[in-house]
Coordinates of N, CA and C in Angstrom, one line a residue:
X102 N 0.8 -1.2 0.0 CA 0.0 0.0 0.0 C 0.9 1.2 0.0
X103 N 0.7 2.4 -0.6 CA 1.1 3.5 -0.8 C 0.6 4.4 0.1
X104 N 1.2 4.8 1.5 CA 0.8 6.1 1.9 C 0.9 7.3 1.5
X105 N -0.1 7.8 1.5 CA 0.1 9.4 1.1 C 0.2 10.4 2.1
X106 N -0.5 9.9 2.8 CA -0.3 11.1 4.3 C -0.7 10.1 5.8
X107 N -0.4 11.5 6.4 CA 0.1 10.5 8.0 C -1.2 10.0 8.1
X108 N -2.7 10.2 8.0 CA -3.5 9.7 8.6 C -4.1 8.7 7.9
X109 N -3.2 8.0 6.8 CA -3.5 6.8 5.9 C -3.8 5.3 6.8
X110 N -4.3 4.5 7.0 CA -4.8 3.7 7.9 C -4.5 2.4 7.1
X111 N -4.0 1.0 7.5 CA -3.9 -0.4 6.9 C -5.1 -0.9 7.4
X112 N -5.7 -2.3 6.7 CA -7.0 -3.0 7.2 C -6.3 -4.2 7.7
X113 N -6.7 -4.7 8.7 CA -6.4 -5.8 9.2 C -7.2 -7.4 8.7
X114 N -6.5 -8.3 8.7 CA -7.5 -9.4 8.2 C -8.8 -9.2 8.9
X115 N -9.1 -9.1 10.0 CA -10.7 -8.8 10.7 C -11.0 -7.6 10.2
X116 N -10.7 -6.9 9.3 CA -11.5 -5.6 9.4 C -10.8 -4.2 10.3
X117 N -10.3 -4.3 11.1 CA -9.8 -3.5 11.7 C -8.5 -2.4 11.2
X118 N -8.9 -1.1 11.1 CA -8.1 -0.5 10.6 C -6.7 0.2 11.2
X119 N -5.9 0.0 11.5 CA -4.6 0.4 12.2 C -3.9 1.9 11.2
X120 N -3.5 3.1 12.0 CA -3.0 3.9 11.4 C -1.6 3.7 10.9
X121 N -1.3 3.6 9.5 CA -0.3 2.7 8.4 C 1.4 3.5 9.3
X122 N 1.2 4.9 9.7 CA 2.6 5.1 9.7 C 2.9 5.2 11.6
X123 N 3.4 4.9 11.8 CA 3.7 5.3 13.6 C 4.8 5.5 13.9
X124 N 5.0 6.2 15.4 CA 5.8 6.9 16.1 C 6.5 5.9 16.9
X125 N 7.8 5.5 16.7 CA 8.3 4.7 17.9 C 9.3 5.8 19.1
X126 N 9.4 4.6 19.9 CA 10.1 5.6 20.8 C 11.1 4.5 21.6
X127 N 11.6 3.7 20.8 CA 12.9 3.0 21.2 C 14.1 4.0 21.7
X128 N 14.9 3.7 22.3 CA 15.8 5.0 22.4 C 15.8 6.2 23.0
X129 N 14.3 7.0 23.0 CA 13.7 8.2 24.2 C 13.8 7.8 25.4
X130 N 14.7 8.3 26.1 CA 14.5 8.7 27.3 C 13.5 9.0 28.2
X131 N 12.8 8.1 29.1 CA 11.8 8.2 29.8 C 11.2 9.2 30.1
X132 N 12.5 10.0 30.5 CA 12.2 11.5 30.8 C 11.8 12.5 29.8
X133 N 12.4 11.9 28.9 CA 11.8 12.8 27.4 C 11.1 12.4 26.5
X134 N 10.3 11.3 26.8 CA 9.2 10.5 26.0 C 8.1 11.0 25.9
X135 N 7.2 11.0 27.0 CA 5.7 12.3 27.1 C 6.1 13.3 26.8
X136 N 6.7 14.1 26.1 CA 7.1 15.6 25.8 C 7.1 15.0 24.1
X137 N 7.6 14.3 23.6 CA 8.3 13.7 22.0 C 6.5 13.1 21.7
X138 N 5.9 12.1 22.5 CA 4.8 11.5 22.0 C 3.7 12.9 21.9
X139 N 3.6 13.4 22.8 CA 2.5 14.5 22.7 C 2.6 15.1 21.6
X140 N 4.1 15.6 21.0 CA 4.5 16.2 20.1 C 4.0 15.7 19.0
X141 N 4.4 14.1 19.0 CA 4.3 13.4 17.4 C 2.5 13.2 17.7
X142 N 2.0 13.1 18.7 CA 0.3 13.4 18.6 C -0.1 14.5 18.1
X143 N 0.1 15.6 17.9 CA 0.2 17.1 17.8 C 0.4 17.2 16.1
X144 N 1.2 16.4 16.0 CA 1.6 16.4 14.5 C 0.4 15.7 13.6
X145 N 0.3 15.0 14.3 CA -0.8 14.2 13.5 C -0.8 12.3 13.8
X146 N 0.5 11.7 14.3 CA 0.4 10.7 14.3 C -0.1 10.3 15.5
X147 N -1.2 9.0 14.8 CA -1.9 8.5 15.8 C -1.6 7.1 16.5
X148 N -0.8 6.4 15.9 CA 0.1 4.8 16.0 C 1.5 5.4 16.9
X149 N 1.2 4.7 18.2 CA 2.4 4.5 18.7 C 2.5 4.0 18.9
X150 N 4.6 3.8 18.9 CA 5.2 2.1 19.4 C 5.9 2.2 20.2
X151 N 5.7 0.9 21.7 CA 6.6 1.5 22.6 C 6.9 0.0 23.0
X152 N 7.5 -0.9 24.2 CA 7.9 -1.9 24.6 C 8.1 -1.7 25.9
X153 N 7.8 -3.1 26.9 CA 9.0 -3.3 28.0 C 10.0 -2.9 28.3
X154 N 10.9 -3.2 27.4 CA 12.0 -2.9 26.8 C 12.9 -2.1 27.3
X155 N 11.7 -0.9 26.5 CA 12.1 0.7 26.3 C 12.0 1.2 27.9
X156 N 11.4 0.9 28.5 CA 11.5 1.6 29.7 C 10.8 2.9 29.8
X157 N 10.1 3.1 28.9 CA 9.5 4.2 28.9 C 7.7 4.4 28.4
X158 N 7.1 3.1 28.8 CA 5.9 2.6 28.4 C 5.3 3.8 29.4
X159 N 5.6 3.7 30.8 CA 4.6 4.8 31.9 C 4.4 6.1 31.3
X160 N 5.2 6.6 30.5 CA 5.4 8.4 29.5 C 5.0 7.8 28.9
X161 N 4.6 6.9 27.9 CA 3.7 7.0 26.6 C 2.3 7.3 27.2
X162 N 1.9 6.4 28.2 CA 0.6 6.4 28.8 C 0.3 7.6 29.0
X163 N 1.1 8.3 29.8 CA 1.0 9.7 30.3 C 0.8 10.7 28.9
X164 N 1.4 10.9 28.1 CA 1.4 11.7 26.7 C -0.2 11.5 26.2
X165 N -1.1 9.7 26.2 CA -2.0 9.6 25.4 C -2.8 10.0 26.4
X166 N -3.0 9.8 27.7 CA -4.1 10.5 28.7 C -3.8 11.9 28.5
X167 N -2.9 12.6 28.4 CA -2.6 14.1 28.6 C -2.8 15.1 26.8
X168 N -3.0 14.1 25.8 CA -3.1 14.8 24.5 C -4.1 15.2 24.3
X169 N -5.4 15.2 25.0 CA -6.5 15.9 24.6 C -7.3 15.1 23.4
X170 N -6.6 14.1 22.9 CA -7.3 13.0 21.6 C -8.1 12.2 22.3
X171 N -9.4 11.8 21.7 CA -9.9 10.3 22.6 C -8.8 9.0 22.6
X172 N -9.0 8.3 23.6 CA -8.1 7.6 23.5 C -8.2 6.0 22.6
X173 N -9.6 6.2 21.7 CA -9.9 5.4 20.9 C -9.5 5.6 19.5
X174 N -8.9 6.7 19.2 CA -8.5 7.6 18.2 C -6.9 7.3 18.0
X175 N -6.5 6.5 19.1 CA -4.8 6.5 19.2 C -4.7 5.2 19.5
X176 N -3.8 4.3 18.6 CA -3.5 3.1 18.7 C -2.1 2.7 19.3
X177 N -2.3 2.1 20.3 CA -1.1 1.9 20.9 C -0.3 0.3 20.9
X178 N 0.8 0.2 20.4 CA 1.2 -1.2 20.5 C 2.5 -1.6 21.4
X179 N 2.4 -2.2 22.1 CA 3.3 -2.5 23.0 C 4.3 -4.0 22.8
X180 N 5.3 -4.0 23.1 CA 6.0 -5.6 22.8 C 6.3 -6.1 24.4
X181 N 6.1 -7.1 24.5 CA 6.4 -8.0 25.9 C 7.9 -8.3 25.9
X182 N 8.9 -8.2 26.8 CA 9.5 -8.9 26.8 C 10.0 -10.0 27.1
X183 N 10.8 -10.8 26.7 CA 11.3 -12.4 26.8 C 11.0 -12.6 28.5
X184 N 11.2 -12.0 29.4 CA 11.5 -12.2 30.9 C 10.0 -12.6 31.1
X185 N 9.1 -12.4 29.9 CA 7.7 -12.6 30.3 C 7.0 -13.7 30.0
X186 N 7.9 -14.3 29.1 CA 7.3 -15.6 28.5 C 7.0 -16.5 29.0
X187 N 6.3 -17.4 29.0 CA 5.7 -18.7 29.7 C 4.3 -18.8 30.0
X188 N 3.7 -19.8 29.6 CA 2.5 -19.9 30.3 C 2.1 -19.9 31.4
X189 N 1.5 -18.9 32.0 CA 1.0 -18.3 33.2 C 2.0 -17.2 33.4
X190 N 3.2 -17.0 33.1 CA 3.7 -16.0 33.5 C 3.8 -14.4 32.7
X191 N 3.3 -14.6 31.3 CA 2.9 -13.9 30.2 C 1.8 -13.0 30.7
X192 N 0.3 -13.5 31.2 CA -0.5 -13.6 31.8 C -0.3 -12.4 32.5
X193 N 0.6 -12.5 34.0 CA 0.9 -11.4 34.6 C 1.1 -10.4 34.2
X194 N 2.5 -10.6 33.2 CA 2.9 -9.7 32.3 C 2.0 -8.7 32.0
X195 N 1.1 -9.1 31.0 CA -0.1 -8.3 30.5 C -0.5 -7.4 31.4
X196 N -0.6 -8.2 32.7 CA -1.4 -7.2 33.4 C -0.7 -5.6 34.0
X197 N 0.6 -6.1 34.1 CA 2.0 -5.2 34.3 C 2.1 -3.8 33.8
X198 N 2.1 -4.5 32.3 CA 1.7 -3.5 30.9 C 0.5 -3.1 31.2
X199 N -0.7 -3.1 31.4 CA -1.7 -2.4 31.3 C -1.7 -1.6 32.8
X200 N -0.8 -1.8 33.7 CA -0.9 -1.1 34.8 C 0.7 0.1 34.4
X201 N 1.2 -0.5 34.0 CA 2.5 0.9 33.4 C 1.5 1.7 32.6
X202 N 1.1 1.4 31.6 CA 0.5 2.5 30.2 C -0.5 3.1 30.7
X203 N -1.1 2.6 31.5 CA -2.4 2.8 32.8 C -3.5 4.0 31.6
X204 N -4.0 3.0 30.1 CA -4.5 3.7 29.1 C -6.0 2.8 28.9
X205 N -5.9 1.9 29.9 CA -7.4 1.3 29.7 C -7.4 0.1 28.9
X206 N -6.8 -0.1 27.5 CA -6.3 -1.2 26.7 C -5.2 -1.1 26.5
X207 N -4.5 -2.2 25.6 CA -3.9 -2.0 24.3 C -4.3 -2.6 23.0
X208 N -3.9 -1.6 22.3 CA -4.4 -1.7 20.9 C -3.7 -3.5 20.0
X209 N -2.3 -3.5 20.6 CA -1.6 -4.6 19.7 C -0.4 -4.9 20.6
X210 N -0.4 -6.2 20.7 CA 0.4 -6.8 21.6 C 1.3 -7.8 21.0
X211 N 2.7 -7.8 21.5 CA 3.6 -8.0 20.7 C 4.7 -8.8 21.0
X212 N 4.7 -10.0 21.0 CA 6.2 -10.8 21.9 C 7.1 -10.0 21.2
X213 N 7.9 -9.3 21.8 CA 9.1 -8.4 21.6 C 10.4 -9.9 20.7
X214 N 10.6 -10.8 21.2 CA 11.6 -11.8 21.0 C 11.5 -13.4 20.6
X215 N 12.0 -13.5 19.7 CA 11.8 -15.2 19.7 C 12.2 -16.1 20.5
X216 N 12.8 -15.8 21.7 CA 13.4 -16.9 22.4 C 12.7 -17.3 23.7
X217 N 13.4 -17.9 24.2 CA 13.2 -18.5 25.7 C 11.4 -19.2 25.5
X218 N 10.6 -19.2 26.3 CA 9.0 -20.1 26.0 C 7.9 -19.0 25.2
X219 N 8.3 -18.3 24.3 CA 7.7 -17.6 23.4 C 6.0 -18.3 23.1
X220 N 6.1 -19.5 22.9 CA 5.3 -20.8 22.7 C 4.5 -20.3 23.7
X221 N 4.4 -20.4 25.0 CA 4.0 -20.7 25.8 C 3.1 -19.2 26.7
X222 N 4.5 -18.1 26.3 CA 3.4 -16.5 25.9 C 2.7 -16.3 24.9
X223 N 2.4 -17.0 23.9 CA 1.5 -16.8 23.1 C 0.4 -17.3 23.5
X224 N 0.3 -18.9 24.3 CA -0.7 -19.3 24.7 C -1.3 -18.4 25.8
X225 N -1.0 -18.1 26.8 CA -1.4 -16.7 27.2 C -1.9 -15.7 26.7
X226 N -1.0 -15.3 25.6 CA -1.7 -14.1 25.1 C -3.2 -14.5 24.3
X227 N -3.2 -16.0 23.8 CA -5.0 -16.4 23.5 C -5.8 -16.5 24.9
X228 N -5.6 -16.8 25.6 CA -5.8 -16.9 27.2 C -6.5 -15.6 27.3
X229 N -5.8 -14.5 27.4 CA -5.6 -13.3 27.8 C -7.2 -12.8 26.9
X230 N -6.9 -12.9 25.2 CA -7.8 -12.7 24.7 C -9.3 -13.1 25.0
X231 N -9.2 -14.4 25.5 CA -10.4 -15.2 25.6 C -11.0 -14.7 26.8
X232 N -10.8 -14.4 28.0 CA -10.8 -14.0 29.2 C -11.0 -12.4 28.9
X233 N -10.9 -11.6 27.9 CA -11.5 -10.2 27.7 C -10.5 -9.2 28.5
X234 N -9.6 -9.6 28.7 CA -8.1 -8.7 28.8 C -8.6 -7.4 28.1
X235 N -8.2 -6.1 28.8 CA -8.4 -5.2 27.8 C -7.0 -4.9 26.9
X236 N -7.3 -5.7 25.7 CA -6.2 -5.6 24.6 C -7.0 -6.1 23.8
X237 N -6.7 -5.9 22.3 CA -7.6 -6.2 21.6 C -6.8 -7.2 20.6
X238 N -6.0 -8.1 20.5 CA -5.4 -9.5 20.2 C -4.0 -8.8 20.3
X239 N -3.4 -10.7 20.2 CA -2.5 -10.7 20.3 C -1.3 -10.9 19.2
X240 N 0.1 -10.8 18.6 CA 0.6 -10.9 17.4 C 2.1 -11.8 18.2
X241 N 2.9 -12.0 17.1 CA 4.1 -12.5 17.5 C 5.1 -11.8 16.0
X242 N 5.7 -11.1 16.5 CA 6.9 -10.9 15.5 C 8.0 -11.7 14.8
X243 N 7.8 -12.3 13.8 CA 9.1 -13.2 13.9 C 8.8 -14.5 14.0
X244 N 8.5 -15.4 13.0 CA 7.7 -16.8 13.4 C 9.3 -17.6 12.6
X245 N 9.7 -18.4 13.4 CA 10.9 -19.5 13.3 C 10.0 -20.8 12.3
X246 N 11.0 -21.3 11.8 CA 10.1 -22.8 11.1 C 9.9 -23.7 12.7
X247 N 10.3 -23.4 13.6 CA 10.0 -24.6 14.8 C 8.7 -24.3 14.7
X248 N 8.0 -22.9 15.1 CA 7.2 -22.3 15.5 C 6.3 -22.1 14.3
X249 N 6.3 -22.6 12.6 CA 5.6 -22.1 12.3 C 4.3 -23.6 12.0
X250 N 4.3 -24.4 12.2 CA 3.8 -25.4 12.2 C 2.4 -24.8 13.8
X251 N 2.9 -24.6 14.6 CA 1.8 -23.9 15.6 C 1.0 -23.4 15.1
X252 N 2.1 -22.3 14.3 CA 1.3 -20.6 13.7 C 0.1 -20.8 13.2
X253 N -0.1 -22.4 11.9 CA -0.8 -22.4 10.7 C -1.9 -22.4 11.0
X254 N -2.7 -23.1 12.1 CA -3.9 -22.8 12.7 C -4.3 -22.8 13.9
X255 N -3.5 -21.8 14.7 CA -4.1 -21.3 16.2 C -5.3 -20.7 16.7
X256 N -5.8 -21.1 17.7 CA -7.0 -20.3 18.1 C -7.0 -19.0 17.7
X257 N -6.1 -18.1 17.6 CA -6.3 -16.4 17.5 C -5.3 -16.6 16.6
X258 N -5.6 -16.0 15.1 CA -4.6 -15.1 14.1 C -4.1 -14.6 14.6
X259 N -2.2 -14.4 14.3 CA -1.9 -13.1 14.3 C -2.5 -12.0 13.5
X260 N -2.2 -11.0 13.7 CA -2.9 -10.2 13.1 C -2.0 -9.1 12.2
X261 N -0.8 -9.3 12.2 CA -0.3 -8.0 11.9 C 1.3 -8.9 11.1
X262 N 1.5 -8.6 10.0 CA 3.1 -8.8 9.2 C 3.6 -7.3 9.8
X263 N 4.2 -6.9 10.9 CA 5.1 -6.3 11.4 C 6.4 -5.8 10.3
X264 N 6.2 -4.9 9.6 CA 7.4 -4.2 9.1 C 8.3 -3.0 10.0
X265 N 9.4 -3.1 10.6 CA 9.5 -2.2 11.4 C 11.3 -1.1 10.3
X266 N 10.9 0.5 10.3 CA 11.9 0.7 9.8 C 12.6 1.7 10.4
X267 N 13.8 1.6 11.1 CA 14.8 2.7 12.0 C 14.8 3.8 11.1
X268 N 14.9 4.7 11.5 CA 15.5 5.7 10.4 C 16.8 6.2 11.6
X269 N 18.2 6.5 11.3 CA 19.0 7.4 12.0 C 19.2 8.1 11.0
X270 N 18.9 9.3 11.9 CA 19.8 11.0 10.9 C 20.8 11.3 11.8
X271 N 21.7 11.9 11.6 CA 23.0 12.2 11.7 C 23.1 13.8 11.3

């Protein structure tokens, strides 16, 4: 698909429309994250990307409660990290993330990594789904041939072919 402008939107296999271009914030400094997201809300982008990871999931929450946008207007996708994997321990996880972003859902949920019981946070994350988690499904980045024999027909599609592209300027 060809975007033309920032508020160009992708369809998801269910129907579901995701805004095509987003803001990540790998790299922002916690402390200067809610100041950068409000900004890139301000601009027009409504897709933001943030992770465990990043350490700076509590400022994105903060930026989308504080922008003045509904918060149904703004899609937020988050990645789990590996330390979360496991069945039953994913589970928690989720609930972790929704108490950092403290935004009511998330939009798209994301095993950040292929390793350690990935398998076994996905099954959670159908868990999670089935049980009415406020997230609205789950995805996995990155499907291995071990893992793709699972993938071909699981309870919950992923949902999303994940293109992710860095830009550094210098």
């Amino acid at each position: 698909m060809y975007m033309e402008n920032i508020s160009d939107t992708l369809t998801l296999y269910n129907g579901v429309k995701i805004p095509g271009l987003g803001f990540g914030v790998w790299q922002i400094s916690p402390l200067h994250t809610a100041k950068c997201v409000k900004m890139a809300i301000k601009a027009g982008y409504r897709n933001i990307d943030t992770a465990e990871g990043y350490m700076n999931e509590r400022s994105v929450g903060e930026a989308v409660r504080e922008s003045g946008i509904p918060r149904e207007e703004i899609w937020v996708t988050s990645k789990m990290w590996s330390s979360e994997y496991g069945e039953g321990r994913t589970m928690e996880g989720i609930d972790r993330m929704l108490e950092r972003l403290d935004i009511g859902y998330i939009d798209l949920l994301l095993l950040h990594q292929q390793v350690g019981d990935y398998m076994g946070a996905w099954k959670d994350c159908e868990k999670a789904v089935a049980q009415g988690k406020p997230m609205f499904r789950s995805s996995c980045a990155g499907i291995s041939r071990r893992a793709r024999s699972f993938f071909r027909n699981p309870p919950i599609r992923s949902i999303s072919g994940i293109i992710l592209i860095s830009l550094i300027l210098n």
